[in-house]
Coordinates of C-alpha atoms in Angstrom, one line a residue:
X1329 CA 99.2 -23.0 -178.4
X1330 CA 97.9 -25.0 -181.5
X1331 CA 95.5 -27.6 -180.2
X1332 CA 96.1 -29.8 -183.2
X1333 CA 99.9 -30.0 -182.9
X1334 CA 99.8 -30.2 -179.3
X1335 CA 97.6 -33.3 -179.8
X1336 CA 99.3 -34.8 -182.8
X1337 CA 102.8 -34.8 -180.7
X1338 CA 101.5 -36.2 -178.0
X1339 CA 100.0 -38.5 -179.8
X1340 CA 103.7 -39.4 -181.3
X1341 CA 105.2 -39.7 -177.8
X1342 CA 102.7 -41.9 -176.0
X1343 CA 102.7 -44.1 -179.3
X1344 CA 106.3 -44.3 -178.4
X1345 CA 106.5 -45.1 -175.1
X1346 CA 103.7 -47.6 -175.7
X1347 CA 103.7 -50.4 -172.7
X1348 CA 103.3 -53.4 -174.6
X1349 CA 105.4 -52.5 -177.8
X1350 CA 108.3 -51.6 -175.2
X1351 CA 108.1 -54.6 -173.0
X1352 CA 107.3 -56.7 -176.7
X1353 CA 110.8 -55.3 -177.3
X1354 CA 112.8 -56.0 -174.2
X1355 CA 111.7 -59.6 -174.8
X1356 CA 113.1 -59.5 -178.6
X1357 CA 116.3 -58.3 -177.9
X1358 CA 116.6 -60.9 -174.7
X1359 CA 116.8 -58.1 -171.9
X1360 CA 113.4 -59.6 -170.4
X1361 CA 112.2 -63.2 -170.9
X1362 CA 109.2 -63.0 -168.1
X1363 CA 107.6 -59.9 -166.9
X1364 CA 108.3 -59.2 -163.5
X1365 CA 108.9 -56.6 -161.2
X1366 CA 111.8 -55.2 -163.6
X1367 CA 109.8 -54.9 -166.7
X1368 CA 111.7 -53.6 -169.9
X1369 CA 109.1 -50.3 -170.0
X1370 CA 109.6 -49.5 -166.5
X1371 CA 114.0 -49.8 -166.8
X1372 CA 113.7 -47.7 -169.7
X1373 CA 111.3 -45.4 -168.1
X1374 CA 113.5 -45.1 -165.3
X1375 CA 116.6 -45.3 -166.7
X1376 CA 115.8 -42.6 -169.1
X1377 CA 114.1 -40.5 -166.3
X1378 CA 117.2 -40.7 -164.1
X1379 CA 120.1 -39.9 -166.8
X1380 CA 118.1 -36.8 -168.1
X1381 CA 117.7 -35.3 -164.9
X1382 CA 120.6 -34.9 -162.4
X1383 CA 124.3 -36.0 -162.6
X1384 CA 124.6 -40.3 -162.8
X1385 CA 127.5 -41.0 -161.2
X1386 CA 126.7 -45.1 -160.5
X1387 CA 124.2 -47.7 -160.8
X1388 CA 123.1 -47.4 -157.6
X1389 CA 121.8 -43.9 -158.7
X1390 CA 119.7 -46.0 -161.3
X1391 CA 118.8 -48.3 -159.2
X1392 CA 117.0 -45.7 -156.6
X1393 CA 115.5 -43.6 -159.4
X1394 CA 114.0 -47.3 -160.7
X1395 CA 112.9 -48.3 -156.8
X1396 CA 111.4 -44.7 -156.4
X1397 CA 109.5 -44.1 -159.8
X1398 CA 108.0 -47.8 -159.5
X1399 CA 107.1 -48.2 -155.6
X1400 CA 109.6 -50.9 -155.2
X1401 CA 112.6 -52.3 -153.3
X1402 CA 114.5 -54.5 -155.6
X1403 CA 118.1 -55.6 -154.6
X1404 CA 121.6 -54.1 -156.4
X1405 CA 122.3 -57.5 -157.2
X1406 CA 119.3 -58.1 -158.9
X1407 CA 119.0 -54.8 -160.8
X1408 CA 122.7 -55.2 -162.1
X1409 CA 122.2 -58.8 -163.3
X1410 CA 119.6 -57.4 -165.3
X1411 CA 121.8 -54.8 -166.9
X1412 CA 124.6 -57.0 -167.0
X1413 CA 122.8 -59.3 -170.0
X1414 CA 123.9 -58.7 -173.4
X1415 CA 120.5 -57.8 -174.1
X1416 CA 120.6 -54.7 -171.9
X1417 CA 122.4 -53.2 -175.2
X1418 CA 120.5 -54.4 -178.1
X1419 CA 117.4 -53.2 -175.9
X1420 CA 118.4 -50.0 -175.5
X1421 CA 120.1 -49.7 -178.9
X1422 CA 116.8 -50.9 -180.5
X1423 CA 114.5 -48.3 -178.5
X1424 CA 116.8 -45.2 -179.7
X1425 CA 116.5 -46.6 -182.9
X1426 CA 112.3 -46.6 -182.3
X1427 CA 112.8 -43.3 -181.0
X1428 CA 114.4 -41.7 -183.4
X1429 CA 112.3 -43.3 -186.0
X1430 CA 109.0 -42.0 -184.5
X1431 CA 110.0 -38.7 -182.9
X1432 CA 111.8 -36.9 -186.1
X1433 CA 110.4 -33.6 -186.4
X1434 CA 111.5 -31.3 -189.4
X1435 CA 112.7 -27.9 -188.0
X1436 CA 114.3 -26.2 -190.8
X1437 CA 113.8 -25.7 -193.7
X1438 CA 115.1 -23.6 -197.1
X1439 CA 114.0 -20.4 -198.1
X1440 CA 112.4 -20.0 -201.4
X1441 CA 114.3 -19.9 -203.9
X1442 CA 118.0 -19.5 -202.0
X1443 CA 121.0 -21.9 -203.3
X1444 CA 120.2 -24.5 -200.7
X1445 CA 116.6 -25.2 -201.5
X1446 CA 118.0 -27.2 -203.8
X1447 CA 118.7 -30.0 -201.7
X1448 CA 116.6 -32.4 -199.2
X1449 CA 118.6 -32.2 -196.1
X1450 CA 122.3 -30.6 -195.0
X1451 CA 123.9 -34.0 -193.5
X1452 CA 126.5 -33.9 -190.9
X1453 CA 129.2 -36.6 -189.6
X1454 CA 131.6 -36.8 -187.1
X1455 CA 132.6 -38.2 -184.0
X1456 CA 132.9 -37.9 -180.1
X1457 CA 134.7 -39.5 -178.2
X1458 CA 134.9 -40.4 -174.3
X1459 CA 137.0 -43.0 -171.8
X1460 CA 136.2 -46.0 -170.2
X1461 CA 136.8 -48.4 -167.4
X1462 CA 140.2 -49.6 -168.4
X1463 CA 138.9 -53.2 -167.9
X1464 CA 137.4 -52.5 -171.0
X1465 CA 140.5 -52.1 -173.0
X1466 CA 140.5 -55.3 -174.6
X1467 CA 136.9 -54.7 -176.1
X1468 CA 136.9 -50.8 -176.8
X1469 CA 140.5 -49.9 -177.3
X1470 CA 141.3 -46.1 -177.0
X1471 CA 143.9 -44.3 -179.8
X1472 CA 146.2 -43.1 -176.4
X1473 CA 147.0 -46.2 -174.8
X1474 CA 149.4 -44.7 -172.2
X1475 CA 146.8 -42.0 -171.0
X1476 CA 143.3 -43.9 -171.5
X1477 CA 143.7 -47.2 -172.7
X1478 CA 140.1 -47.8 -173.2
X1479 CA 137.9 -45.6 -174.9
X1480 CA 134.4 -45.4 -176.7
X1481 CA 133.8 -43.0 -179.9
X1482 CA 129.9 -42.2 -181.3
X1483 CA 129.8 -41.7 -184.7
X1484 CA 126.9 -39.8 -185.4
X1485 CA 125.0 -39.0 -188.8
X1486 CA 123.1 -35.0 -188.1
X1487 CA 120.1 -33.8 -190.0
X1488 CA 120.1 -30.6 -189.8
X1489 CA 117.1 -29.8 -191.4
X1490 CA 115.7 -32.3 -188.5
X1491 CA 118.3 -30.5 -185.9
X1492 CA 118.9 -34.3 -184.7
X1493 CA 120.7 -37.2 -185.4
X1494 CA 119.6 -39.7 -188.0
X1495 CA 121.6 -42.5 -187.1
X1496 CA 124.5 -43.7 -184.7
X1497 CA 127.3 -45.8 -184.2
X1498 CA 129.1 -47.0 -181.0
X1499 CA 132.8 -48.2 -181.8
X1500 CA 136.3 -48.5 -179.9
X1501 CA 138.3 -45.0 -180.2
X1502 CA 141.1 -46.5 -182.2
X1503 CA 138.9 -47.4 -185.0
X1504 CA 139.5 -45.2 -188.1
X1505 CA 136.6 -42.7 -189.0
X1506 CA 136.3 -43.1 -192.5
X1507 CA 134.3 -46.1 -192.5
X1508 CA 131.6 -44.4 -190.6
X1509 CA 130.2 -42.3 -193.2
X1510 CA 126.7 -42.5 -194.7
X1511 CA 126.7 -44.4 -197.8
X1512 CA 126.8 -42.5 -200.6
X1513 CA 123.6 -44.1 -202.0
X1514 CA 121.7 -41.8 -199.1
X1515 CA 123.2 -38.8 -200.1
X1516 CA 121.4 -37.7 -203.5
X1517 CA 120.0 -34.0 -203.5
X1518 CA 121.9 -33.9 -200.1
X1519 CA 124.9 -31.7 -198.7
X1520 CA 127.2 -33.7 -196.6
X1521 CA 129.4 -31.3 -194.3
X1522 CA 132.5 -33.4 -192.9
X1523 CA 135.9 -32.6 -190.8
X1524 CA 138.6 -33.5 -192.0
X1525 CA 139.0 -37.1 -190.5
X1526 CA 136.4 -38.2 -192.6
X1527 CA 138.1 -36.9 -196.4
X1528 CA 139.2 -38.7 -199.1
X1529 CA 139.2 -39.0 -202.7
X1530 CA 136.9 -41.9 -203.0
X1531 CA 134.0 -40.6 -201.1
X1532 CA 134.5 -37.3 -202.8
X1533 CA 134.0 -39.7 -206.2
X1534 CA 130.9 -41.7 -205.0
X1535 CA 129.2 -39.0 -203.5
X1536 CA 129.3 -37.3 -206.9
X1537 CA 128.3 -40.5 -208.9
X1538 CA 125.3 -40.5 -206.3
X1539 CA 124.0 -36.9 -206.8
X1540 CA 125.3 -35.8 -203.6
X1541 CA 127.0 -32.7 -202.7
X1542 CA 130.2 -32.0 -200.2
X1543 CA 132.0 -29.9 -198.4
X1544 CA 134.6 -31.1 -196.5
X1545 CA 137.6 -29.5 -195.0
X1546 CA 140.9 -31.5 -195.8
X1547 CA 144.0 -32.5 -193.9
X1548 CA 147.7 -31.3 -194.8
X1549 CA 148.3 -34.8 -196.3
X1550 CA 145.5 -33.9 -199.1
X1551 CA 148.1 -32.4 -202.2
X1552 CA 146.2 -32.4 -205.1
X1553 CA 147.5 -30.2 -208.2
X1554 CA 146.5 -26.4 -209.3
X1555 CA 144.3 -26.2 -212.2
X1556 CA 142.8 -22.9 -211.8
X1557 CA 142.5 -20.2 -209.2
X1558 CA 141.0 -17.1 -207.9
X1559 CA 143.0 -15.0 -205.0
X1560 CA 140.5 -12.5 -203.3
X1561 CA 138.1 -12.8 -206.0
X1562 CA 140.8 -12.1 -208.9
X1563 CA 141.8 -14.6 -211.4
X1564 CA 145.6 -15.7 -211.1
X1565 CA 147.2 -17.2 -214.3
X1566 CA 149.6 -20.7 -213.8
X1567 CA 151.7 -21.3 -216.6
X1568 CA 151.9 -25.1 -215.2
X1569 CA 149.7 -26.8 -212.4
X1570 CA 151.2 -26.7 -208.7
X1571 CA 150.8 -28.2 -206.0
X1572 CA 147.7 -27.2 -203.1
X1573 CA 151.0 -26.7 -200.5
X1574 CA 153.1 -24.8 -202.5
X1575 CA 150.4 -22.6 -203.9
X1576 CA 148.6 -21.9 -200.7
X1577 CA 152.5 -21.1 -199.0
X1578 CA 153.0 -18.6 -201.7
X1579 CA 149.5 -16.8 -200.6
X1580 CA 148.9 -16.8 -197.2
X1581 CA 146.3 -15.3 -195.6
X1582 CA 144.5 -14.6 -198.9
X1583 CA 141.0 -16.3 -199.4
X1584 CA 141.3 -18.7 -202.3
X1585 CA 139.1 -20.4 -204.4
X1586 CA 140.6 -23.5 -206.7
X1587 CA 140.2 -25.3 -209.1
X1588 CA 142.0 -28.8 -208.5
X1589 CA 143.0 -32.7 -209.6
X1590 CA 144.1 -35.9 -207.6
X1591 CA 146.1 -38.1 -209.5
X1592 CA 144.2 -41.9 -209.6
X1593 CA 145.0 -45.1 -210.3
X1594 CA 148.6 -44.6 -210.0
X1595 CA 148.6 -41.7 -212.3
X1596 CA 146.5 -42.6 -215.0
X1597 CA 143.3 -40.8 -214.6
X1598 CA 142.8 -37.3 -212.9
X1599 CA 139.8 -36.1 -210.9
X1600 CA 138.9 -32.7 -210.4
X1601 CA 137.0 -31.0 -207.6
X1602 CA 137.1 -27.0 -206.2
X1603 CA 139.0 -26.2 -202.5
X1604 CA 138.2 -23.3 -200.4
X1605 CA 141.5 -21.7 -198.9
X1606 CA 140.3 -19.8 -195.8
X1607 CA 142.4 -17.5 -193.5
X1608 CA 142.1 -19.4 -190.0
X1609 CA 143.8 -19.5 -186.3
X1610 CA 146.0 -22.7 -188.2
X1611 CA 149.2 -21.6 -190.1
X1612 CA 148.1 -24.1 -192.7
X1613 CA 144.9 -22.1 -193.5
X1614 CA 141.3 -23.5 -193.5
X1615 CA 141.2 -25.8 -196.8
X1616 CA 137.1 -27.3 -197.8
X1617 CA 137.2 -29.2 -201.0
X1618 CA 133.4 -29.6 -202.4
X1619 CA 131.9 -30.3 -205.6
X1620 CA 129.6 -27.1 -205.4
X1621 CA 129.3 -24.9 -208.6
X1622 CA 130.5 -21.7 -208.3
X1623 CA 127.3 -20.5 -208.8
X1624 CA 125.1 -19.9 -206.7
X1625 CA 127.7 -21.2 -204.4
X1626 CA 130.4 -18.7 -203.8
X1627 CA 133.3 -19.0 -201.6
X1628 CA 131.2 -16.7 -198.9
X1629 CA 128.3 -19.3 -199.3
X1630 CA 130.6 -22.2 -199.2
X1631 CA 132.3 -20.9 -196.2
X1632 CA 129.0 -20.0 -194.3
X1633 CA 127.3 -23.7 -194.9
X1634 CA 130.6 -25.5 -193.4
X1635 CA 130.0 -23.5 -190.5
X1636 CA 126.6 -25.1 -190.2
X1637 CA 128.9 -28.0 -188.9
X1638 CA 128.7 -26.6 -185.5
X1639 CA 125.3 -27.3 -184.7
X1640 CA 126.5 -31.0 -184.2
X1641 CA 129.7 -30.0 -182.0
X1642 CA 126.5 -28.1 -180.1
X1643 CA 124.6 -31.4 -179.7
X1644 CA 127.8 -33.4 -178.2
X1645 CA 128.0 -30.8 -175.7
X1646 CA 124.2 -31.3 -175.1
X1647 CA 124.7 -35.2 -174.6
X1648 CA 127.9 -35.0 -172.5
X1649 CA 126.7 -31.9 -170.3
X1650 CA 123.0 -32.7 -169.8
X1651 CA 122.4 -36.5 -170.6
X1652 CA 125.2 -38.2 -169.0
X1653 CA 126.8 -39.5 -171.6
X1654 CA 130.3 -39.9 -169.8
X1655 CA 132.4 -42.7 -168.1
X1656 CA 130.9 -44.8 -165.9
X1657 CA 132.1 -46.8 -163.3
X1658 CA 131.5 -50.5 -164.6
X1659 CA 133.7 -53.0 -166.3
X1660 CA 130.8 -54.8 -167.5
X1661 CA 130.7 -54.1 -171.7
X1662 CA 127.1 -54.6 -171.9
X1663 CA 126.1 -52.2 -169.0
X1664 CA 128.8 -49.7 -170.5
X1665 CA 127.5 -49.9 -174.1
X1666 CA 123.8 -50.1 -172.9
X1667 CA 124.3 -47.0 -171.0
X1668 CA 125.5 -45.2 -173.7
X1669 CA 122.4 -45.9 -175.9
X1670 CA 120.3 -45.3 -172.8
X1671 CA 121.6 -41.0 -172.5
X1672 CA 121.1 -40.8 -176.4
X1673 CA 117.9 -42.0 -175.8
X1674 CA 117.6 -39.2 -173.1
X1675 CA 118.9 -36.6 -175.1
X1676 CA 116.3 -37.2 -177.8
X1677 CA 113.4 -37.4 -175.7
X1678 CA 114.6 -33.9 -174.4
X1679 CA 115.0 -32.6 -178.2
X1680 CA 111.6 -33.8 -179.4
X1681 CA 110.7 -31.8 -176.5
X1682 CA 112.0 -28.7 -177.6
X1683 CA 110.9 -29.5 -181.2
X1684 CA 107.3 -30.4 -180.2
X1685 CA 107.0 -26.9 -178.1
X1686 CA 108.2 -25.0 -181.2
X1687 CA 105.3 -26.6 -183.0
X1688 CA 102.9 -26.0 -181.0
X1689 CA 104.0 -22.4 -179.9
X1690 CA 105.2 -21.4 -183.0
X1691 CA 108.4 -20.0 -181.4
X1692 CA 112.0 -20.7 -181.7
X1693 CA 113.1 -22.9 -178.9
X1694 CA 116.8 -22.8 -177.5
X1695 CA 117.8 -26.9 -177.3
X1696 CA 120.5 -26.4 -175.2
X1697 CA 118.3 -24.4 -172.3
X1698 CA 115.4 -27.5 -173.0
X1699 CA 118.3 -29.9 -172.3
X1700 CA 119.3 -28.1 -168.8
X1701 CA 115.5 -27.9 -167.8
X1702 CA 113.8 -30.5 -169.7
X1703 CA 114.1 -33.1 -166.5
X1704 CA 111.5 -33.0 -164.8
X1705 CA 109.2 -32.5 -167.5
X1706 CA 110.3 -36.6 -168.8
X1707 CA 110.1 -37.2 -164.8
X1708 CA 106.3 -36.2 -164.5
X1709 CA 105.4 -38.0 -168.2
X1710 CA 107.2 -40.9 -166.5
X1711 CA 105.1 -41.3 -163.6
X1712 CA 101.9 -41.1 -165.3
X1713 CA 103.0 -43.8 -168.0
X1714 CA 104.0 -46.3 -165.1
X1715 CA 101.0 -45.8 -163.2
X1716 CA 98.6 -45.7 -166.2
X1717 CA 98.2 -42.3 -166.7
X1718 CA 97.5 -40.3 -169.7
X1719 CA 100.0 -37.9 -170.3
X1720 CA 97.7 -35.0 -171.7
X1721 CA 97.9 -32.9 -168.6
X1722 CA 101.7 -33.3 -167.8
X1723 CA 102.6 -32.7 -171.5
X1724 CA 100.4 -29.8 -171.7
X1725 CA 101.8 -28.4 -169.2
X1726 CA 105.6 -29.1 -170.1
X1727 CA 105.0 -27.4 -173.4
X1728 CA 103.4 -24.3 -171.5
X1729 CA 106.6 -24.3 -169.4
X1730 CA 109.3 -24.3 -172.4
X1731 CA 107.5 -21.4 -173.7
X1732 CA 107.6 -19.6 -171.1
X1733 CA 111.1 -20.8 -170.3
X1734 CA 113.4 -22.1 -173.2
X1735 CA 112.6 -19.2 -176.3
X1736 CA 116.0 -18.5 -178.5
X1737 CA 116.9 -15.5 -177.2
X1738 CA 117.4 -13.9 -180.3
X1739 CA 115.8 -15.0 -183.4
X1740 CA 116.9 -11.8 -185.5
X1741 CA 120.7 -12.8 -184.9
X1742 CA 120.4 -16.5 -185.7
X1743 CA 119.2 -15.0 -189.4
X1744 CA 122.0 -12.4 -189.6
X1745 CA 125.5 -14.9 -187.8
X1746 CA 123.4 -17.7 -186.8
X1747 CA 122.6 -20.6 -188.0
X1748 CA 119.8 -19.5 -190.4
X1749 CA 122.2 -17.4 -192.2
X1750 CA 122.5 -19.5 -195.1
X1751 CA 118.8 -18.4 -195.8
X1752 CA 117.1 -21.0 -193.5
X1753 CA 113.6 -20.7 -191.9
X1754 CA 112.3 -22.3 -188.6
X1755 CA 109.0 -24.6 -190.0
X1756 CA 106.1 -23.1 -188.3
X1757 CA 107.6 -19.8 -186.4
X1758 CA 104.4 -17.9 -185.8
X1759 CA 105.2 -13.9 -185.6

């Protein structure tokens, strides 16, 4: 293990976790106005302790994971009046913010000279979304009223040259997507990969004014006009533009690569951009529209970066499978929303975790096996922060135990179908 990085992250998590900026915090945000038994370090300790270990299935869990990790015997009534303050939510919104912030790690990083060096970060946005108590309906309403009338969605912004999120919103289900997107202004020398709830013509437009890149796969309501086109690498020759639909029904299952215009402002300006038309499971075909050159990107390189979208479908299944982020049983809105921020804040203990042991080991580490193990590794560095520990010993010897226990279990095929395939490196793999 490398001393230096074992020390330096460390260093970044007990800087982190810091007693008095944490309980300075709680008292901010109004979860704590005197510190008593229930401090705001030791309910975030403890929260945080119990969501990334077992199944949560109620407060009460909390509560006994609080009472046991602090010596005490407070009252149900007591600990959910504590929760049940609106500042429960900015606390915990606030300290995944200061997580986040301080626990970033890059993981990945361009090859070389390969077509993606060429920008700072691949970014990645969309959605997950999940029910709540139906009390709730008035304050998160859901899409499907009939089935789940109230329901949350987290919009989440991906690094993927961090391999975690870089920010997050919390929002009812029935609000529209679109609006969640990074602003545009963040996005120069960057590659935004987005589904298709997120496209449309004007953020296609401003991330090009901004010097961002896109690809973004577009619904059957996107109809834009035929310029120009390529059929399995051959050029095919339009005596008059027509329409994405009609061109792509006249060549199924043929990859495509198009040259296209929206009509704007009611006709009077066009805008051009290239689609991807990609043989799929849908009928409709696979359509990306991005404002990458043909070259270096070709449509193989184009298609293999979209795929990079899937490491953040990997990291909702993370959250929902191993940091509880699911329904729980309370009608109160500011324990709901402030346990929501409290399993993010979980899940990205556990992936600066994983990160921190690929540093210091120098070998790729699996996320998703440091997400099912990871538990009692934030358990032990809980217990000595609450009883005024240092956490040298328990951290060394967490990092020893995802070596030995959460490696990638093949770093040859993440290069070849993986998720390095687009010519990324893991920063600081040691052969």
């Amino acid at each position: 293990m490398s001393v230096a990085q074992l020390i330096r992250m460390r260093g970044a998590l007990a800087r982190a976790l810091s007693t008095d900026d944490v309980n300075e915090l709680g008292r901010r945000t109004g979860q704590s106005e005197r510190l008593r038994t229930i401090t705001p370090h030791r309910l975030f300790l403890s929260t945080v302790a119990g969501l990334a270990g077992g199944q949560v299935e109620s407060l009460a869990d909390l509560l006994r994971e609080f009472n046991h990790q602090n010596d005490a015997t407070v009252a149900y009534k007591a600990f959910y009046n504590r929760l049940a303050r609106p500042g429960f939510t900015k606390f915990m919104h606030q300290m995944f913010a200061r997580l986040i912030e301080r626990l970033c790690i890059q993981t990945l990083a361009p090859e070389g000279k390969a077509a993606v060096s060429r920008f700072k970060d691949i970014v990645i946005q969309d959605g997950s979304s999940f029910a709540v108590k139906k009390k709730l309906r008035d304050v998160f309403p859901g899409r499907f009223t009939t089935i789940e009338p109230a329901a949350i969605e987290v919009h989440v912004t991906y690094s993927g040259f961090s391999d975690e999120v870089c920010s997050v919103q919390i929002a009812p289900d029935k609000e529209a997507e679109r609006q969640f997107l990074p602003d545009p202004s963040t996005l120069k020398d960057r590659l935004l990969l987005a589904d298709r709830g997120y496209s449309g013509v004007e953020n296609f437009e401003a991330d090009r004014e901004q010097g961002g890149a896109f690809i973004m796969r577009l619904s059957r309501s996107h109809d834009p006009w035929v310029r120009a086109a390529w059929v399995d690498g051959k050029p095919i020759v339009l005596p008059k533009p027509v329409r994405l639909s009609r061109f792509i029904a006249q060549n199924l299952n043929h990859r495509m690569d198009l040259d296209v215009e929206y009509e704007r402002d009611k006709g009077k300006r066009m805008v051009g951009f290239r689609v991807i038309v990609l043989p799929g499971k849908e009928k409709t075909m696979t359509r990306l529209c991005t404002n990458l050159p043909r070259t270096p990107f070709s449509l193989d390189l184009v298609a293999r970066l979209y795929r990079f979208r899937w490491q953040i479908e990997l990291l909702f299944k993370e959250w929902k499978s191993y940091a509880n982020l699911h329904k729980f049983d309370t009608a109160n809105e500011h324990i709901a929303a402030g346990l929501i921020w409290a399993s993010l804040c979980a899940a990205v203990l556990k992936r600066f975790l994983a990160h921190a042991a690929q540093l210091v080991g120098g070998k790729p580490i699996s996320t998703r096996r440091v997400a099912m193990c990871a538990g009692h590794i934030i358990d032990e560095i809980v217990t000595a922060l609450l009883t005024c520990v240092s956490i040298a010993a328990a951290f060394r010897e967490g990092m020893a135990f995802l070596l030995a226990n959460a490696r990638r279990s093949n770093p040859r095929r993440d290069r070849k179908t993986g998720r390095l395939r687009s010519r990324l490196f893991v920063v600081g793999e040691r052969s």
